[in-house]
PDB file of C-alpha atoms in Angstrom:
ATOM      1  CA  SER A  51     259.643  66.368 -25.451  1.00 45.00           C
ATOM      2  CA  THR A  52     263.137  64.905 -23.111  1.00 50.00           C
ATOM      3  CA  LEU A  53     260.445  63.624 -21.043  1.00 49.00           C
ATOM      4  CA  ALA A  54     259.160  61.008 -23.035  1.00 53.00           C
ATOM      5  CA  PRO A  55     262.636  58.545 -23.091  1.00 59.00           C
ATOM      6  CA  VAL A  56     263.569  59.899 -19.793  1.00 55.00           C
ATOM      7  CA  ALA A  57     260.245  58.266 -18.294  1.00 57.00           C
ATOM      8  CA  GLY A  58     260.835  55.306 -20.603  1.00 65.00           C
ATOM      9  CA  ASP A  59     264.399  54.679 -19.706  1.00 71.00           C
ATOM     10  CA  ALA A  60     263.487  54.298 -16.162  1.00 64.00           C
ATOM     11  CA  VAL A  61     260.313  52.551 -16.061  1.00 69.00           C
ATOM     12  CA  GLU A  62     261.740  49.917 -18.290  1.00 77.00           C
ATOM     13  CA  SER A  63     264.949  50.059 -15.675  1.00 74.00           C
ATOM     14  CA  ALA A  64     262.839  49.391 -13.118  1.00 71.00           C
ATOM     15  CA  VAL A  65     260.568  46.757 -14.393  1.00 76.00           C
ATOM     16  CA  HIS A  66     264.323  44.982 -15.355  1.00 77.00           C
ATOM     17  CA  LYS A  67     264.993  45.515 -12.475  1.00 74.00           C
ATOM     18  CA  LEU A  68     261.534  43.797 -10.837  1.00 79.00           C
ATOM     19  CA  GLU A  69     261.583  41.257 -14.034  1.00 84.00           C
ATOM     20  CA  GLU A  70     264.707  39.045 -13.569  1.00 84.00           C
ATOM     21  CA  PRO A  71     264.093  38.373  -9.502  1.00 82.00           C
ATOM     22  CA  LEU A  72     260.759  37.405  -9.971  1.00 83.00           C
ATOM     23  CA  SER A  73     261.838  35.067 -13.072  1.00 87.00           C
ATOM     24  CA  ASP A  74     264.158  33.647 -10.365  1.00 86.00           C
ATOM     25  CA  HIS A  75     261.757  32.860  -7.989  1.00 84.00           C
ATOM     26  CA  VAL A  76     259.044  31.691 -10.371  1.00 88.00           C
ATOM     27  CA  ARG A  77     262.398  29.050 -11.938  1.00 90.00           C
ATOM     28  CA  MET A  78     262.619  27.717  -7.811  1.00 87.00           C
ATOM     29  CA  LEU A  79     258.807  27.915  -7.853  1.00 88.00           C
ATOM     30  CA  HIS A  80     258.865  25.029 -10.482  1.00 93.00           C
ATOM     31  CA  ALA A  81     261.757  22.768  -8.595  1.00 90.00           C
ATOM     32  CA  VAL A  82     260.030  23.292  -5.559  1.00 89.00           C
ATOM     33  CA  ARG A  83     256.828  21.943  -7.537  1.00 93.00           C
ATOM     34  CA  ALA A  84     259.146  18.636  -9.303  1.00 94.00           C
ATOM     35  CA  ALA A  85     260.810  18.230  -5.387  1.00 93.00           C
ATOM     36  CA  LEU A  86     257.613  17.461  -4.032  1.00 94.00           C
ATOM     37  CA  GLN A  87     256.176  15.729  -7.216  1.00 96.00           C
ATOM     38  CA  LYS A  88     258.693  13.320  -6.773  1.00 96.00           C
ATOM     39  CA  ARG A  89     258.240  13.205  -3.026  1.00 96.00           C
ATOM     40  CA  HIS A  90     254.292  12.669  -4.366  1.00 97.00           C
ATOM     41  CA  ASP A  91     255.528   9.580  -5.871  1.00 98.00           C
ATOM     42  CA  ARG A  92     257.920   8.259  -3.639  1.00 97.00           C
ATOM     43  CA  ARG A  93     254.700   8.203  -1.121  1.00 98.00           C
ATOM     44  CA  LEU A  94     252.622   6.277  -3.590  1.00 98.00           C
ATOM     45  CA  THR A  95     255.297   3.438  -4.300  1.00 98.00           C
ATOM     46  CA  TYR A  96     255.569   3.485  -0.619  1.00 98.00           C
ATOM     47  CA  THR A  97     251.870   2.309  -0.478  1.00 98.00           C
ATOM     48  CA  THR A  98     251.818  -0.067  -3.413  1.00 98.00           C
ATOM     49  CA  ALA A  99     254.047  -1.897  -2.040  1.00 98.00           C
ATOM     50  CA  LEU A 100     252.349  -2.141   1.609  1.00 98.00           C
ATOM     51  CA  GLY A 101     249.273  -3.620  -0.538  1.00 98.00           C
ATOM     52  CA  THR A 102     251.508  -5.522  -2.476  1.00 97.00           C
ATOM     53  CA  VAL A 103     251.903  -6.987   1.827  1.00 98.00           C
ATOM     54  CA  THR A 104     248.794  -7.320   3.008  1.00 98.00           C
ATOM     55  CA  ALA A 105     247.256  -9.365  -0.153  1.00 97.00           C
ATOM     56  CA  ARG A 106     250.524 -11.706   0.142  1.00 96.00           C
ATOM     57  CA  GLN A 107     249.406 -12.070   3.655  1.00 96.00           C
ATOM     58  CA  SER A 108     246.090 -12.354   2.921  1.00 96.00           C
ATOM     59  CA  GLY A 109     247.154 -15.402   0.626  1.00 93.00           C
ATOM     60  CA  LEU A 110     249.283 -17.425   3.039  1.00 92.00           C
ATOM     61  CA  ASN A 111     246.820 -16.824   5.546  1.00 92.00           C
ATOM     62  CA  LYS A 112     243.999 -18.275   3.601  1.00 90.00           C
ATOM     63  CA  MET A 113     246.427 -20.735   2.157  1.00 86.00           C
ATOM     64  CA  ARG A 114     247.332 -22.130   5.605  1.00 84.00           C
ATOM     65  CA  GLY A 115     243.398 -21.623   7.114  1.00 82.00           C
ATOM     66  CA  GLY A 116     242.478 -24.277   4.013  1.00 71.00           C
ATOM     67  CA  ALA A 117     245.525 -26.163   4.325  1.00 60.00           C
ATOM     68  CA  SER A 118     244.755 -27.404   8.133  1.00 60.00           C
ATOM     69  CA  SER A 119     241.502 -28.931   6.751  1.00 57.00           C
ATOM     70  CA  GLN A 120     243.017 -31.264   3.957  1.00 59.00           C
ATOM     71  CA  PRO A 121     246.094 -33.961   5.059  1.00 56.00           C
ATOM     72  CA  SER A 122     249.476 -32.269   4.206  1.00 66.00           C
ATOM     73  CA  ASN A 123     251.100 -32.877   0.783  1.00 83.00           C
ATOM     74  CA  ALA A 124     254.669 -31.892  -0.955  1.00 84.00           C
ATOM     75  CA  GLY A 125     252.546 -29.472  -3.071  1.00 83.00           C
ATOM     76  CA  ALA A 126     250.656 -27.864  -0.515  1.00 82.00           C
ATOM     77  CA  GLN A 127     253.690 -27.227   1.276  1.00 87.00           C
ATOM     78  CA  MET A 128     256.050 -25.876  -1.696  1.00 90.00           C
ATOM     79  CA  ARG A 129     252.702 -23.942  -2.683  1.00 89.00           C
ATOM     80  CA  ALA A 130     252.857 -22.722   1.674  1.00 88.00           C
ATOM     81  CA  TYR A 131     256.587 -21.897   1.056  1.00 92.00           C
ATOM     82  CA  ASP A 132     256.671 -19.725  -2.161  1.00 94.00           C
ATOM     83  CA  ALA A 133     254.245 -17.663  -0.595  1.00 93.00           C
ATOM     84  CA  GLU A 134     256.351 -17.160   2.228  1.00 96.00           C
ATOM     85  CA  LEU A 135     259.659 -16.296   0.447  1.00 97.00           C
ATOM     86  CA  SER A 136     256.825 -13.715  -2.024  1.00 96.00           C
ATOM     87  CA  LEU A 137     255.586 -12.055   1.160  1.00 97.00           C
ATOM     88  CA  ARG A 138     259.394 -11.245   2.184  1.00 98.00           C
ATOM     89  CA  ARG A 139     260.200 -10.485  -0.421  1.00 98.00           C
ATOM     90  CA  ALA A 140     257.018  -8.026  -0.832  1.00 98.00           C
ATOM     91  CA  GLN A 141     257.819  -7.259   3.272  1.00 98.00           C
ATOM     92  CA  GLU A 142     261.658  -6.133   2.511  1.00 98.00           C
ATOM     93  CA  ALA A 143     260.855  -4.058  -0.541  1.00 98.00           C
ATOM     94  CA  ALA A 144     258.006  -2.339   1.652  1.00 98.00           C
ATOM     95  CA  GLU A 145     260.224  -1.622   3.788  1.00 99.00           C
ATOM     96  CA  ALA A 146     263.268  -0.318   1.123  1.00 98.00           C
ATOM     97  CA  ALA A 147     260.831   1.718  -0.204  1.00 98.00           C
ATOM     98  CA  ARG A 148     259.384   3.524   3.095  1.00 98.00           C
ATOM     99  CA  ARG A 149     263.015   4.463   3.891  1.00 98.00           C
ATOM    100  CA  ASP A 150     263.396   5.775   0.287  1.00 98.00           C
ATOM    101  CA  TYR A 151     260.438   7.688   1.126  1.00 98.00           C
ATOM    102  CA  GLU A 152     261.587   9.089   4.044  1.00 98.00           C
ATOM    103  CA  ASP A 153     264.721   9.935   3.137  1.00 97.00           C
ATOM    104  CA  VAL A 154     262.967  12.022   0.812  1.00 96.00           C
ATOM    105  CA  SER A 155     260.372  13.830   2.612  1.00 96.00           C
ATOM    106  CA  LYS A 156     263.235  14.942   4.560  1.00 96.00           C
ATOM    107  CA  ARG A 157     265.376  16.375   2.407  1.00 94.00           C
ATOM    108  CA  VAL A 158     261.977  17.382   0.610  1.00 94.00           C
ATOM    109  CA  LEU A 159     260.754  19.536   3.409  1.00 92.00           C
ATOM    110  CA  ARG A 160     264.101  20.422   4.719  1.00 92.00           C
ATOM    111  CA  GLU A 161     264.540  21.978   0.924  1.00 89.00           C
ATOM    112  CA  VAL A 162     261.324  23.377   1.090  1.00 89.00           C
ATOM    113  CA  ASP A 163     261.918  25.173   4.697  1.00 90.00           C
ATOM    114  CA  ARG A 164     265.168  26.804   3.156  1.00 88.00           C
ATOM    115  CA  PHE A 165     263.541  28.020   0.014  1.00 86.00           C
ATOM    116  CA  LYS A 166     260.388  29.915   1.764  1.00 86.00           C
ATOM    117  CA  ALA A 167     263.091  31.477   3.974  1.00 86.00           C
ATOM    118  CA  GLU A 168     265.257  32.385   1.045  1.00 85.00           C
ATOM    119  CA  GLN A 169     262.073  33.529  -1.171  1.00 83.00           C
ATOM    120  CA  ALA A 170     260.454  35.351   1.172  1.00 82.00           C
ATOM    121  CA  SER A 171     263.424  37.620   1.733  1.00 84.00           C
ATOM    122  CA  ASN A 172     264.655  37.828  -1.530  1.00 83.00           C
ATOM    123  CA  LEU A 173     261.307  38.987  -3.135  1.00 83.00           C
ATOM    124  CA  ARG A 174     260.486  41.540   0.281  1.00 86.00           C
ATOM    125  CA  ALA A 175     264.389  43.298  -1.326  1.00 85.00           C
ATOM    126  CA  THR A 176     263.510  42.778  -4.629  1.00 84.00           C
ATOM    127  CA  LEU A 177     260.088  44.822  -4.299  1.00 84.00           C
ATOM    128  CA  ALA A 178     261.621  46.890  -1.784  1.00 87.00           C
ATOM    129  CA  GLU A 179     264.405  47.662  -5.233  1.00 84.00           C
ATOM    130  CA  PHE A 180     261.459  48.318  -7.549  1.00 83.00           C
ATOM    131  CA  CYS A 181     259.513  50.882  -4.986  1.00 86.00           C
ATOM    132  CA  ARG A 182     263.015  52.325  -4.716  1.00 85.00           C
ATOM    133  CA  ALA A 183     262.933  52.510  -8.374  1.00 81.00           C
ATOM    134  CA  MET A 184     259.766  53.844  -8.567  1.00 81.00           C
ATOM    135  CA  ALA A 185     260.247  56.809  -5.542  1.00 85.00           C
ATOM    136  CA  GLU A 186     263.234  57.433  -7.410  1.00 83.00           C
ATOM    137  CA  TYR A 187     261.853  57.492 -11.176  1.00 81.00           C
ATOM    138  CA  HIS A 188     258.238  60.124  -9.499  1.00 82.00           C
ATOM    139  CA  ALA A 189     260.622  62.277  -7.585  1.00 84.00           C
ATOM    140  CA  ARG A 190     262.708  62.805 -10.991  1.00 81.00           C
ATOM    141  CA  MET A 191     259.460  63.294 -12.638  1.00 79.00           C
ATOM    142  CA  GLY A 192     257.516  65.786 -10.051  1.00 67.00           C
TER     143      GLY A 192
END
């Protein structure tokens, strides 16, 4: 029968019209997932840096508390100075991590919003084209 090859070609054409845009959509989803993971990693870095600041501040506070009950000596003063420097470096690292996290977050969230708008429109157009192709096929067959 001559209908079988025609039907096969029409279905194959309709599937092809659906397959490529859906593959693009899946690729974009993977890119968004990678961007969100990058944002998550930056947040973890920032959280870790804050934990370091807290630990260094606590250590410095203990050192200062213990120093008030003991006579001051050069070694204790040097350790306190080193602890203050260490705290300051940790605070600077935490601030840099915060800025980095905020920058990445703004960029990722902006891209996610753009992706949602574009992909919703593209997906609707793809499905509409597929439905049109299938309706055309059924009209020819019916």
